[in-house]
mmCIF file of N, CA, C and O and ligand atoms in Angstrom:
data_model
loop_
_atom_site.group_PDB
_atom_site.id
_atom_site.type_symbol
_atom_site.label_atom_id
_atom_site.label_comp_id
_atom_site.label_asym_id
_atom_site.label_seq_id
_atom_site.Cartn_x
_atom_site.Cartn_y
_atom_site.Cartn_z
ATOM 1 N N MET A 822 27.694 -60.475 -43.374
ATOM 2 C CA MET A 822 26.289 -60.063 -43.402
ATOM 3 C C MET A 822 25.519 -60.937 -44.389
ATOM 4 O O MET A 822 26.041 -61.315 -45.423
ATOM 5 N N ILE A 823 24.287 -61.229 -44.036
ATOM 6 C CA ILE A 823 23.399 -61.928 -44.966
ATOM 7 C C ILE A 823 22.096 -61.131 -45.084
ATOM 8 O O ILE A 823 21.821 -60.252 -44.264
ATOM 9 N N SER A 824 21.334 -61.440 -46.115
ATOM 10 C CA SER A 824 20.031 -60.797 -46.311
ATOM 11 C C SER A 824 18.925 -61.820 -46.129
ATOM 12 O O SER A 824 19.025 -62.941 -46.626
ATOM 13 N N ILE A 825 17.909 -61.392 -45.430
ATOM 14 C CA ILE A 825 16.735 -62.239 -45.199
ATOM 15 C C ILE A 825 15.510 -61.430 -45.591
ATOM 16 O O ILE A 825 15.411 -60.244 -45.239
ATOM 17 N N THR A 826 14.606 -62.040 -46.337
ATOM 18 C CA THR A 826 13.376 -61.338 -46.700
ATOM 19 C C THR A 826 12.257 -61.789 -45.770
ATOM 20 O O THR A 826 12.007 -62.985 -45.629
ATOM 21 N N VAL A 827 11.631 -60.808 -45.136
ATOM 22 C CA VAL A 827 10.501 -61.091 -44.242
ATOM 23 C C VAL A 827 9.269 -60.416 -44.832
ATOM 24 O O VAL A 827 9.268 -59.197 -45.052
ATOM 25 N N ILE A 828 8.241 -61.194 -45.102
ATOM 26 C CA ILE A 828 6.987 -60.650 -45.633
ATOM 27 C C ILE A 828 6.060 -60.409 -44.447
ATOM 28 O O ILE A 828 5.816 -61.328 -43.646
ATOM 29 N N ASP A 829 5.611 -59.169 -44.320
ATOM 30 C CA ASP A 829 4.805 -58.847 -43.142
ATOM 31 C C ASP A 829 3.347 -59.282 -43.338
ATOM 32 O O ASP A 829 2.989 -59.873 -44.365
ATOM 33 N N ARG A 830 2.510 -58.959 -42.364
ATOM 34 C CA ARG A 830 1.127 -59.442 -42.404
ATOM 35 C C ARG A 830 0.272 -58.677 -43.410
ATOM 36 O O ARG A 830 -0.892 -59.032 -43.628
ATOM 37 N N ASP A 831 0.849 -57.626 -44.019
ATOM 38 C CA ASP A 831 0.156 -56.933 -45.109
ATOM 39 C C ASP A 831 0.764 -57.317 -46.448
ATOM 40 O O ASP A 831 0.612 -56.592 -47.434
ATOM 41 N N ASP A 832 1.514 -58.410 -46.455
ATOM 42 C CA ASP A 832 2.174 -58.926 -47.665
ATOM 43 C C ASP A 832 3.242 -57.998 -48.215
ATOM 44 O O ASP A 832 3.553 -58.056 -49.398
ATOM 45 N N GLN A 833 3.792 -57.142 -47.365
ATOM 46 C CA GLN A 833 4.891 -56.268 -47.794
ATOM 47 C C GLN A 833 6.225 -56.928 -47.466
ATOM 48 O O GLN A 833 6.453 -57.299 -46.310
ATOM 49 N N PRO A 834 7.114 -57.070 -48.466
ATOM 50 C CA PRO A 834 8.416 -57.680 -48.176
ATOM 51 C C PRO A 834 9.387 -56.669 -47.564
ATOM 52 O O PRO A 834 9.371 -55.488 -47.913
ATOM 53 N N HIS A 835 10.197 -57.132 -46.631
ATOM 54 C CA HIS A 835 11.238 -56.313 -46.007
ATOM 55 C C HIS A 835 12.542 -57.090 -46.120
ATOM 56 O O HIS A 835 12.598 -58.251 -45.714
ATOM 57 N N VAL A 836 13.565 -56.460 -46.672
ATOM 58 C CA VAL A 836 14.861 -57.134 -46.760
ATOM 59 C C VAL A 836 15.695 -56.696 -45.559
ATOM 60 O O VAL A 836 15.977 -55.512 -45.384
ATOM 61 N N LEU A 837 16.026 -57.663 -44.718
ATOM 62 C CA LEU A 837 16.778 -57.377 -43.498
ATOM 63 C C LEU A 837 18.227 -57.818 -43.706
ATOM 64 O O LEU A 837 18.464 -58.953 -44.118
ATOM 65 N N GLU A 838 19.163 -56.929 -43.424
ATOM 66 C CA GLU A 838 20.585 -57.282 -43.483
ATOM 67 C C GLU A 838 21.024 -57.557 -42.057
ATOM 68 O O GLU A 838 20.761 -56.752 -41.162
ATOM 69 N N THR A 839 21.675 -58.666 -41.856
ATOM 70 C CA THR A 839 22.049 -59.004 -40.482
ATOM 71 C C THR A 839 23.419 -59.675 -40.423
ATOM 72 O O THR A 839 23.767 -60.441 -41.321
ATOM 73 N N PRO A 840 24.185 -59.380 -39.390
ATOM 74 C CA PRO A 840 25.469 -60.060 -39.227
ATOM 75 C C PRO A 840 25.261 -61.509 -38.786
ATOM 76 O O PRO A 840 24.240 -61.836 -38.193
ATOM 77 N N THR A 841 26.234 -62.359 -39.090
ATOM 78 C CA THR A 841 26.094 -63.780 -38.751
ATOM 79 C C THR A 841 26.968 -64.164 -37.554
ATOM 80 O O THR A 841 26.968 -65.302 -37.137
ATOM 81 N N ASP A 842 27.692 -63.201 -37.015
ATOM 82 C CA ASP A 842 28.656 -63.550 -35.959
ATOM 83 C C ASP A 842 28.240 -63.002 -34.595
ATOM 84 O O ASP A 842 29.060 -62.822 -33.716
ATOM 85 N N MET A 843 26.953 -62.706 -34.426
ATOM 86 C CA MET A 843 26.511 -62.128 -33.155
ATOM 87 C C MET A 843 25.566 -63.043 -32.389
ATOM 88 O O MET A 843 24.998 -62.641 -31.367
ATOM 89 N N GLY A 844 25.370 -64.239 -32.890
ATOM 90 C CA GLY A 844 24.511 -65.187 -32.176
ATOM 91 C C GLY A 844 23.051 -64.777 -32.146
ATOM 92 O O GLY A 844 22.323 -65.137 -31.223
ATOM 93 N N LEU A 845 22.625 -64.017 -33.164
ATOM 94 C CA LEU A 845 21.230 -63.561 -33.179
ATOM 95 C C LEU A 845 20.311 -64.661 -33.684
ATOM 96 O O LEU A 845 20.746 -65.589 -34.366
ATOM 97 N N ASN A 846 19.037 -64.525 -33.372
ATOM 98 C CA ASN A 846 18.042 -65.396 -33.996
ATOM 99 C C ASN A 846 17.087 -64.521 -34.808
ATOM 100 O O ASN A 846 17.120 -63.287 -34.721
ATOM 101 N N LEU A 847 16.253 -65.183 -35.595
ATOM 102 C CA LEU A 847 15.396 -64.446 -36.529
ATOM 103 C C LEU A 847 14.422 -63.516 -35.813
ATOM 104 O O LEU A 847 14.129 -62.425 -36.297
ATOM 105 N N MET A 848 13.900 -63.941 -34.667
ATOM 106 C CA MET A 848 12.988 -63.075 -33.909
ATOM 107 C C MET A 848 13.701 -61.768 -33.532
ATOM 108 O O MET A 848 13.146 -60.671 -33.683
ATOM 109 N N GLU A 849 14.937 -61.873 -33.061
ATOM 110 C CA GLU A 849 15.673 -60.677 -32.634
ATOM 111 C C GLU A 849 15.950 -59.751 -33.820
ATOM 112 O O GLU A 849 15.866 -58.518 -33.698
ATOM 113 N N VAL A 850 16.248 -60.349 -34.968
ATOM 114 C CA VAL A 850 16.526 -59.523 -36.151
ATOM 115 C C VAL A 850 15.252 -58.787 -36.570
ATOM 116 O O VAL A 850 15.279 -57.582 -36.856
ATOM 117 N N CYS A 851 14.116 -59.485 -36.574
ATOM 118 C CA CYS A 851 12.844 -58.837 -36.932
ATOM 119 C C CYS A 851 12.556 -57.688 -35.981
ATOM 120 O O CYS A 851 12.150 -56.595 -36.398
ATOM 121 N N LYS A 852 12.772 -57.905 -34.688
ATOM 122 C CA LYS A 852 12.516 -56.832 -33.714
ATOM 123 C C LYS A 852 13.445 -55.655 -33.950
ATOM 124 O O LYS A 852 13.053 -54.492 -33.823
ATOM 125 N N SER A 853 14.697 -55.928 -34.294
ATOM 126 C CA SER A 853 15.642 -54.824 -34.491
ATOM 127 C C SER A 853 15.235 -53.967 -35.690
ATOM 128 O O SER A 853 15.588 -52.800 -35.771
ATOM 129 N N TYR A 854 14.480 -54.544 -36.620
ATOM 130 C CA TYR A 854 13.965 -53.778 -37.761
ATOM 131 C C TYR A 854 12.557 -53.243 -37.480
ATOM 132 O O TYR A 854 11.886 -52.750 -38.372
ATOM 133 N N GLU A 855 12.111 -53.406 -36.253
ATOM 134 C CA GLU A 855 10.800 -52.927 -35.824
ATOM 135 C C GLU A 855 9.647 -53.541 -36.594
ATOM 136 O O GLU A 855 8.625 -52.903 -36.821
ATOM 137 N N LEU A 856 9.841 -54.778 -37.019
ATOM 138 C CA LEU A 856 8.716 -55.511 -37.596
ATOM 139 C C LEU A 856 7.824 -55.968 -36.436
ATOM 140 O O LEU A 856 8.295 -56.097 -35.305
ATOM 141 N N PRO A 857 6.540 -56.197 -36.699
ATOM 142 C CA PRO A 857 5.602 -56.505 -35.612
ATOM 143 C C PRO A 857 5.738 -57.943 -35.106
ATOM 144 O O PRO A 857 4.851 -58.771 -35.275
ATOM 145 N N VAL A 858 6.874 -58.217 -34.505
ATOM 146 C CA VAL A 858 7.135 -59.525 -33.886
ATOM 147 C C VAL A 858 7.380 -59.246 -32.415
ATOM 148 O O VAL A 858 8.319 -58.521 -32.067
ATOM 149 N N LYS A 859 6.529 -59.800 -31.556
ATOM 150 C CA LYS A 859 6.620 -59.430 -30.132
ATOM 151 C C LYS A 859 7.786 -60.110 -29.419
ATOM 152 O O LYS A 859 8.474 -59.497 -28.625
ATOM 153 N N GLY A 860 7.976 -61.396 -29.652
ATOM 154 C CA GLY A 860 9.045 -62.096 -28.926
ATOM 155 C C GLY A 860 8.813 -62.064 -27.425
ATOM 156 O O GLY A 860 9.732 -61.894 -26.635
ATOM 157 N N THR A 861 7.569 -62.267 -27.043
ATOM 158 C CA THR A 861 7.149 -62.094 -25.649
ATOM 159 C C THR A 861 7.973 -62.898 -24.641
ATOM 160 O O THR A 861 8.281 -62.411 -23.557
ATOM 161 N N CYS A 862 8.330 -64.126 -25.001
ATOM 162 C CA CYS A 862 9.043 -64.969 -24.029
ATOM 163 C C CYS A 862 10.546 -64.793 -24.095
ATOM 164 O O CYS A 862 11.286 -65.484 -23.387
ATOM 165 N N GLY A 863 11.008 -63.893 -24.959
ATOM 166 C CA GLY A 863 12.442 -63.634 -25.022
ATOM 167 C C GLY A 863 13.229 -64.710 -25.755
ATOM 168 O O GLY A 863 14.445 -64.774 -25.626
ATOM 169 N N GLY A 864 12.530 -65.559 -26.504
ATOM 170 C CA GLY A 864 13.231 -66.558 -27.294
ATOM 171 C C GLY A 864 13.343 -67.912 -26.643
ATOM 172 O O GLY A 864 14.223 -68.703 -26.983
ATOM 173 N N MET A 865 12.425 -68.205 -25.720
ATOM 174 C CA MET A 865 12.480 -69.473 -24.980
ATOM 175 C C MET A 865 11.568 -70.546 -25.582
ATOM 176 O O MET A 865 11.362 -71.586 -24.956
ATOM 177 N N ALA A 866 11.011 -70.303 -26.752
ATOM 178 C CA ALA A 866 10.055 -71.240 -27.369
ATOM 179 C C ALA A 866 8.832 -71.451 -26.483
ATOM 180 O O ALA A 866 8.305 -72.554 -26.373
ATOM 181 N N LEU A 867 8.369 -70.369 -25.856
ATOM 182 C CA LEU A 867 7.248 -70.481 -24.919
ATOM 183 C C LEU A 867 6.048 -69.598 -25.256
ATOM 184 O O LEU A 867 5.111 -69.524 -24.479
ATOM 185 N N CYS A 868 6.072 -68.896 -26.395
ATOM 186 C CA CYS A 868 4.946 -67.990 -26.641
ATOM 187 C C CYS A 868 4.385 -68.037 -28.061
ATOM 188 O O CYS A 868 3.258 -67.650 -28.278
ATOM 189 N N ALA A 869 5.185 -68.418 -29.035
ATOM 190 C CA ALA A 869 4.773 -68.474 -30.448
ATOM 191 C C ALA A 869 4.483 -67.101 -31.053
ATOM 192 O O ALA A 869 3.930 -67.033 -32.149
ATOM 193 N N SER A 870 4.852 -66.012 -30.369
ATOM 194 C CA SER A 870 4.628 -64.695 -30.974
ATOM 195 C C SER A 870 5.632 -64.428 -32.098
ATOM 196 O O SER A 870 5.537 -63.408 -32.779
ATOM 197 N N CYS A 871 6.584 -65.317 -32.295
ATOM 198 C CA CYS A 871 7.584 -65.174 -33.360
ATOM 199 C C CYS A 871 7.335 -66.178 -34.481
ATOM 200 O O CYS A 871 8.228 -66.449 -35.282
ATOM 201 N N HIS A 872 6.113 -66.706 -34.534
ATOM 202 C CA HIS A 872 5.751 -67.741 -35.518
ATOM 203 C C HIS A 872 5.898 -67.203 -36.946
ATOM 204 O O HIS A 872 5.357 -66.160 -37.277
ATOM 205 N N VAL A 873 6.625 -67.951 -37.771
ATOM 206 C CA VAL A 873 6.790 -67.586 -39.189
ATOM 207 C C VAL A 873 6.549 -68.813 -40.059
ATOM 208 O O VAL A 873 6.638 -69.954 -39.588
ATOM 209 N N TYR A 874 6.268 -68.549 -41.335
ATOM 210 C CA TYR A 874 6.220 -69.604 -42.340
ATOM 211 C C TYR A 874 7.486 -69.484 -43.176
ATOM 212 O O TYR A 874 7.803 -68.383 -43.667
ATOM 213 N N VAL A 875 8.193 -70.572 -43.336
ATOM 214 C CA VAL A 875 9.431 -70.557 -44.130
ATOM 215 C C VAL A 875 9.051 -70.796 -45.592
ATOM 216 O O VAL A 875 8.488 -71.844 -45.929
ATOM 217 N N LEU A 876 9.335 -69.814 -46.450
ATOM 218 C CA LEU A 876 8.920 -69.900 -47.848
ATOM 219 C C LEU A 876 10.026 -70.414 -48.758
ATOM 220 O O LEU A 876 9.751 -70.987 -49.805
ATOM 221 N N SER A 877 11.275 -70.172 -48.411
ATOM 222 C CA SER A 877 12.379 -70.611 -49.273
ATOM 223 C C SER A 877 12.759 -72.040 -48.910
ATOM 224 O O SER A 877 12.247 -72.612 -47.943
ATOM 225 N N GLN A 878 13.662 -72.596 -49.712
ATOM 226 C CA GLN A 878 13.998 -74.028 -49.557
ATOM 227 C C GLN A 878 15.210 -74.238 -48.657
ATOM 228 O O GLN A 878 15.819 -75.292 -48.697
ATOM 229 N N HIS A 879 15.589 -73.248 -47.880
ATOM 230 C CA HIS A 879 16.771 -73.392 -47.030
ATOM 231 C C HIS A 879 16.615 -74.565 -46.065
ATOM 232 O O HIS A 879 15.530 -74.791 -45.545
ATOM 233 N N GLU A 880 17.726 -75.231 -45.872
ATOM 234 C CA GLU A 880 17.714 -76.331 -44.917
ATOM 235 C C GLU A 880 17.890 -75.767 -43.516
ATOM 236 O O GLU A 880 18.909 -75.135 -43.222
ATOM 237 N N LEU A 881 16.897 -75.980 -42.672
ATOM 238 C CA LEU A 881 16.966 -75.483 -41.296
ATOM 239 C C LEU A 881 17.181 -76.655 -40.359
ATOM 240 O O LEU A 881 16.769 -77.778 -40.668
ATOM 241 N N PRO A 882 17.799 -76.410 -39.220
ATOM 242 C CA PRO A 882 17.936 -77.490 -38.246
ATOM 243 C C PRO A 882 16.563 -77.995 -37.831
ATOM 244 O O PRO A 882 15.589 -77.231 -37.841
ATOM 245 N N GLU A 883 16.506 -79.262 -37.502
ATOM 246 C CA GLU A 883 15.251 -79.856 -37.018
ATOM 247 C C GLU A 883 14.731 -79.057 -35.826
ATOM 248 O O GLU A 883 15.521 -78.579 -35.002
ATOM 249 N N ALA A 884 13.414 -78.953 -35.731
ATOM 250 C CA ALA A 884 12.826 -78.288 -34.568
ATOM 251 C C ALA A 884 13.090 -79.121 -33.312
ATOM 252 O O ALA A 884 13.036 -80.352 -33.357
ATOM 253 N N THR A 885 13.375 -78.457 -32.224
ATOM 254 C CA THR A 885 13.565 -79.163 -30.950
ATOM 255 C C THR A 885 12.200 -79.594 -30.399
ATOM 256 O O THR A 885 11.154 -79.120 -30.861
ATOM 257 N N ASP A 886 12.231 -80.450 -29.392
ATOM 258 C CA ASP A 886 10.972 -80.868 -28.764
ATOM 259 C C ASP A 886 10.198 -79.671 -28.220
ATOM 260 O O ASP A 886 8.973 -79.617 -28.299
ATOM 261 N N ASP A 887 10.930 -78.696 -27.656
ATOM 262 C CA ASP A 887 10.270 -77.499 -27.113
ATOM 263 C C ASP A 887 9.548 -76.734 -28.217
ATOM 264 O O ASP A 887 8.425 -76.264 -28.039
ATOM 265 N N GLU A 888 10.223 -76.590 -29.362
ATOM 266 C CA GLU A 888 9.606 -75.850 -30.471
ATOM 267 C C GLU A 888 8.382 -76.606 -30.987
ATOM 268 O O GLU A 888 7.324 -76.003 -31.227
ATOM 269 N N ILE A 889 8.497 -77.902 -31.154
ATOM 270 C CA ILE A 889 7.369 -78.702 -31.638
ATOM 271 C C ILE A 889 6.196 -78.595 -30.661
ATOM 272 O O ILE A 889 5.043 -78.415 -31.066
ATOM 273 N N ALA A 890 6.495 -78.653 -29.358
ATOM 274 C CA ALA A 890 5.426 -78.578 -28.348
ATOM 275 C C ALA A 890 4.729 -77.224 -28.414
ATOM 276 O O ALA A 890 3.498 -77.142 -28.297
ATOM 277 N N MET A 891 5.497 -76.152 -28.614
ATOM 278 C CA MET A 891 4.891 -74.811 -28.678
ATOM 279 C C MET A 891 4.051 -74.673 -29.941
ATOM 280 O O MET A 891 2.932 -74.146 -29.904
ATOM 281 N N LEU A 892 4.568 -75.144 -31.062
ATOM 282 C CA LEU A 892 3.813 -75.032 -32.315
ATOM 283 C C LEU A 892 2.528 -75.867 -32.246
ATOM 284 O O LEU A 892 1.537 -75.528 -32.891
ATOM 285 N N ASP A 893 2.564 -76.922 -31.473
ATOM 286 C CA ASP A 893 1.386 -77.748 -31.275
ATOM 287 C C ASP A 893 0.239 -76.953 -30.677
ATOM 288 O O ASP A 893 -0.930 -77.235 -30.932
ATOM 289 N N GLN A 894 0.572 -75.956 -29.866
ATOM 290 C CA GLN A 894 -0.458 -75.157 -29.185
ATOM 291 C C GLN A 894 -0.743 -73.846 -29.908
ATOM 292 O O GLN A 894 -1.626 -73.096 -29.506
ATOM 293 N N ALA A 895 0.040 -73.553 -30.945
ATOM 294 C CA ALA A 895 -0.105 -72.257 -31.616
ATOM 295 C C ALA A 895 -1.264 -72.297 -32.608
ATOM 296 O O ALA A 895 -1.752 -73.368 -32.970
ATOM 297 N N PHE A 896 -1.680 -71.122 -33.042
ATOM 298 C CA PHE A 896 -2.744 -71.003 -34.038
ATOM 299 C C PHE A 896 -2.138 -70.891 -35.431
ATOM 300 O O PHE A 896 -0.979 -70.496 -35.579
ATOM 301 N N PHE A 897 -2.928 -71.184 -36.441
ATOM 302 C CA PHE A 897 -2.552 -70.992 -37.852
ATOM 303 C C PHE A 897 -1.277 -71.754 -38.235
ATOM 304 O O PHE A 897 -0.489 -71.280 -39.049
ATOM 305 N N VAL A 898 -1.070 -72.911 -37.630
ATOM 306 C CA VAL A 898 0.155 -73.669 -37.908
ATOM 307 C C VAL A 898 0.044 -74.386 -39.258
ATOM 308 O O VAL A 898 -1.000 -74.932 -39.597
ATOM 309 N N LYS A 899 1.137 -74.318 -40.028
ATOM 310 C CA LYS A 899 1.200 -75.018 -41.316
ATOM 311 C C LYS A 899 2.435 -75.912 -41.294
ATOM 312 O O LYS A 899 3.244 -75.853 -40.369
ATOM 313 N N THR A 900 2.604 -76.681 -42.376
ATOM 314 C CA THR A 900 3.747 -77.611 -42.405
ATOM 315 C C THR A 900 5.068 -76.858 -42.415
ATOM 316 O O THR A 900 6.091 -77.394 -41.999
ATOM 317 N N ASN A 901 5.063 -75.603 -42.904
ATOM 318 C CA ASN A 901 6.324 -74.844 -42.945
ATOM 319 C C ASN A 901 6.434 -73.850 -41.775
ATOM 320 O O ASN A 901 7.206 -72.902 -41.830
ATOM 321 N N SER A 902 5.667 -74.074 -40.729
ATOM 322 C CA SER A 902 5.740 -73.189 -39.549
ATOM 323 C C SER A 902 7.019 -73.435 -38.762
ATOM 324 O O SER A 902 7.418 -74.586 -38.568
ATOM 325 N N ARG A 903 7.622 -72.357 -38.289
ATOM 326 C CA ARG A 903 8.749 -72.429 -37.355
ATOM 327 C C ARG A 903 8.644 -71.255 -36.390
ATOM 328 O O ARG A 903 7.956 -70.266 -36.669
ATOM 329 N N LEU A 904 9.338 -71.379 -35.276
ATOM 330 C CA LEU A 904 9.446 -70.248 -34.349
ATOM 331 C C LEU A 904 10.699 -69.465 -34.728
ATOM 332 O O LEU A 904 11.807 -70.026 -34.743
ATOM 333 N N GLY A 905 10.513 -68.177 -34.996
ATOM 334 C CA GLY A 905 11.661 -67.364 -35.419
ATOM 335 C C GLY A 905 12.794 -67.365 -34.401
ATOM 336 O O GLY A 905 13.971 -67.311 -34.761
ATOM 337 N N CYS A 906 12.438 -67.429 -33.129
ATOM 338 C CA CYS A 906 13.484 -67.368 -32.094
ATOM 339 C C CYS A 906 14.341 -68.621 -32.071
ATOM 340 O O CYS A 906 15.411 -68.621 -31.458
ATOM 341 N N GLN A 907 13.892 -69.672 -32.732
ATOM 342 C CA GLN A 907 14.669 -70.912 -32.753
ATOM 343 C C GLN A 907 15.494 -71.034 -34.035
ATOM 344 O O GLN A 907 16.164 -72.033 -34.254
ATOM 345 N N ILE A 908 15.424 -69.996 -34.888
ATOM 346 C CA ILE A 908 16.216 -70.008 -36.120
ATOM 347 C C ILE A 908 17.437 -69.121 -35.894
ATOM 348 O O ILE A 908 17.333 -67.894 -35.877
ATOM 349 N N LYS A 909 18.552 -69.754 -35.675
ATOM 350 C CA LYS A 909 19.805 -69.020 -35.443
ATOM 351 C C LYS A 909 20.332 -68.495 -36.775
ATOM 352 O O LYS A 909 20.353 -69.214 -37.775
ATOM 353 N N ILE A 910 20.774 -67.267 -36.739
ATOM 354 C CA ILE A 910 21.287 -66.658 -37.963
ATOM 355 C C ILE A 910 22.700 -67.172 -38.249
ATOM 356 O O ILE A 910 23.583 -67.087 -37.397
ATOM 357 N N HIS A 911 22.885 -67.721 -39.437
ATOM 358 C CA HIS A 911 24.232 -68.130 -39.854
ATOM 359 C C HIS A 911 24.337 -67.988 -41.372
ATOM 360 O O HIS A 911 23.332 -67.770 -42.060
ATOM 361 N N ASP A 912 25.577 -68.128 -41.878
ATOM 362 C CA ASP A 912 25.856 -67.806 -43.285
ATOM 363 C C ASP A 912 24.934 -68.526 -44.270
ATOM 364 O O ASP A 912 24.525 -67.948 -45.278
ATOM 365 N N ALA A 913 24.622 -69.787 -43.989
ATOM 366 C CA ALA A 913 23.853 -70.584 -44.947
ATOM 367 C C ALA A 913 22.414 -70.087 -45.095
ATOM 368 O O ALA A 913 21.695 -70.537 -45.982
ATOM 369 N N LEU A 914 21.996 -69.137 -44.250
ATOM 370 C CA LEU A 914 20.623 -68.626 -44.349
ATOM 371 C C LEU A 914 20.516 -67.408 -45.254
ATOM 372 O O LEU A 914 19.454 -66.783 -45.341
ATOM 373 N N ASP A 915 21.611 -67.069 -45.946
ATOM 374 C CA ASP A 915 21.540 -65.932 -46.865
ATOM 375 C C ASP A 915 20.427 -66.183 -47.882
ATOM 376 O O ASP A 915 20.353 -67.265 -48.472
ATOM 377 N N GLY A 916 19.549 -65.197 -48.065
ATOM 378 C CA GLY A 916 18.452 -65.342 -49.020
ATOM 379 C C GLY A 916 17.210 -66.009 -48.438
ATOM 380 O O GLY A 916 16.214 -66.188 -49.142
ATOM 381 N N LEU A 917 17.241 -66.340 -47.155
ATOM 382 C CA LEU A 917 16.061 -66.950 -46.519
ATOM 383 C C LEU A 917 14.836 -66.052 -46.710
ATOM 384 O O LEU A 917 14.948 -64.824 -46.658
ATOM 385 N N GLU A 918 13.701 -66.681 -46.948
ATOM 386 C CA GLU A 918 12.466 -65.907 -47.091
ATOM 387 C C GLU A 918 11.420 -66.498 -46.158
ATOM 388 O O GLU A 918 11.168 -67.701 -46.193
ATOM 389 N N VAL A 919 10.851 -65.654 -45.334
ATOM 390 C CA VAL A 919 9.810 -66.103 -44.401
ATOM 391 C C VAL A 919 8.646 -65.126 -44.431
ATOM 392 O O VAL A 919 8.792 -63.976 -44.857
ATOM 393 N N LYS A 920 7.504 -65.590 -43.976
ATOM 394 C CA LYS A 920 6.331 -64.718 -43.837
ATOM 395 C C LYS A 920 5.867 -64.762 -42.385
ATOM 396 O O LYS A 920 5.867 -65.845 -41.775
ATOM 397 N N LEU A 921 5.500 -63.633 -41.845
ATOM 398 C CA LEU A 921 4.998 -63.605 -40.472
ATOM 399 C C LEU A 921 3.623 -64.264 -40.426
ATOM 400 O O LEU A 921 2.746 -63.949 -41.242
ATOM 401 N N ALA A 922 3.446 -65.169 -39.490
ATOM 402 C CA ALA A 922 2.137 -65.798 -39.302
ATOM 403 C C ALA A 922 1.179 -64.773 -38.705
ATOM 404 O O ALA A 922 1.625 -63.818 -38.045
ATOM 405 N N PRO A 923 -0.128 -64.945 -38.896
ATOM 406 C CA PRO A 923 -1.087 -64.025 -38.271
ATOM 407 C C PRO A 923 -0.919 -64.047 -36.754
ATOM 408 O O PRO A 923 -0.503 -65.062 -36.194
ATOM 409 N N GLU A 924 -1.265 -62.942 -36.125
ATOM 410 C CA GLU A 924 -1.188 -62.894 -34.658
ATOM 411 C C GLU A 924 -2.359 -63.662 -34.073
ATOM 412 O O GLU A 924 -3.497 -63.546 -34.573
ATOM 413 N N ALA A 925 -2.088 -64.425 -33.036
ATOM 414 C CA ALA A 925 -3.176 -65.113 -32.351
ATOM 415 C C ALA A 925 -4.015 -64.057 -31.640
ATOM 416 O O ALA A 925 -3.476 -63.092 -31.122
ATOM 417 N N GLU A 926 -5.336 -64.254 -31.649
ATOM 418 C CA GLU A 926 -6.220 -63.271 -30.984
ATOM 419 C C GLU A 926 -6.026 -63.329 -29.490
ATOM 420 O O GLU A 926 -5.788 -64.342 -28.924
HETATM 421 FE FE1 LIG B 1792 8.508 -66.725 -27.700
HETATM 422 FE FE2 LIG B 1792 9.818 -67.297 -29.952
HETATM 423 S S1 LIG B 1792 9.848 -65.471 -28.843
HETATM 424 S S2 LIG B 1792 8.454 -68.532 -28.851
#
């Protein structure tokens, strides 16, 4: 199990405990804790409803072309923007801290 801190859109931190051996991604973990992450496309990098800002210094895999293309069309994108559904949960992400991006209107 690892712990991930997710700061919601009201600046409230939530510490999520998640297993690393179930092939989950960050969007799925947020949904399982009932955080307001829609995950509309089911994790296909096609909706940006799982957009987060990565606040900690964890090394994440490079974004794929699909993720970059989706973030290109998303709102409120910053240099630390990532799609939660493209962040696979694994041991090295223990202590990861992210903030939910604002919802697109
Ligand atoms: Fe749609 Fe992540 S859930 S892009």
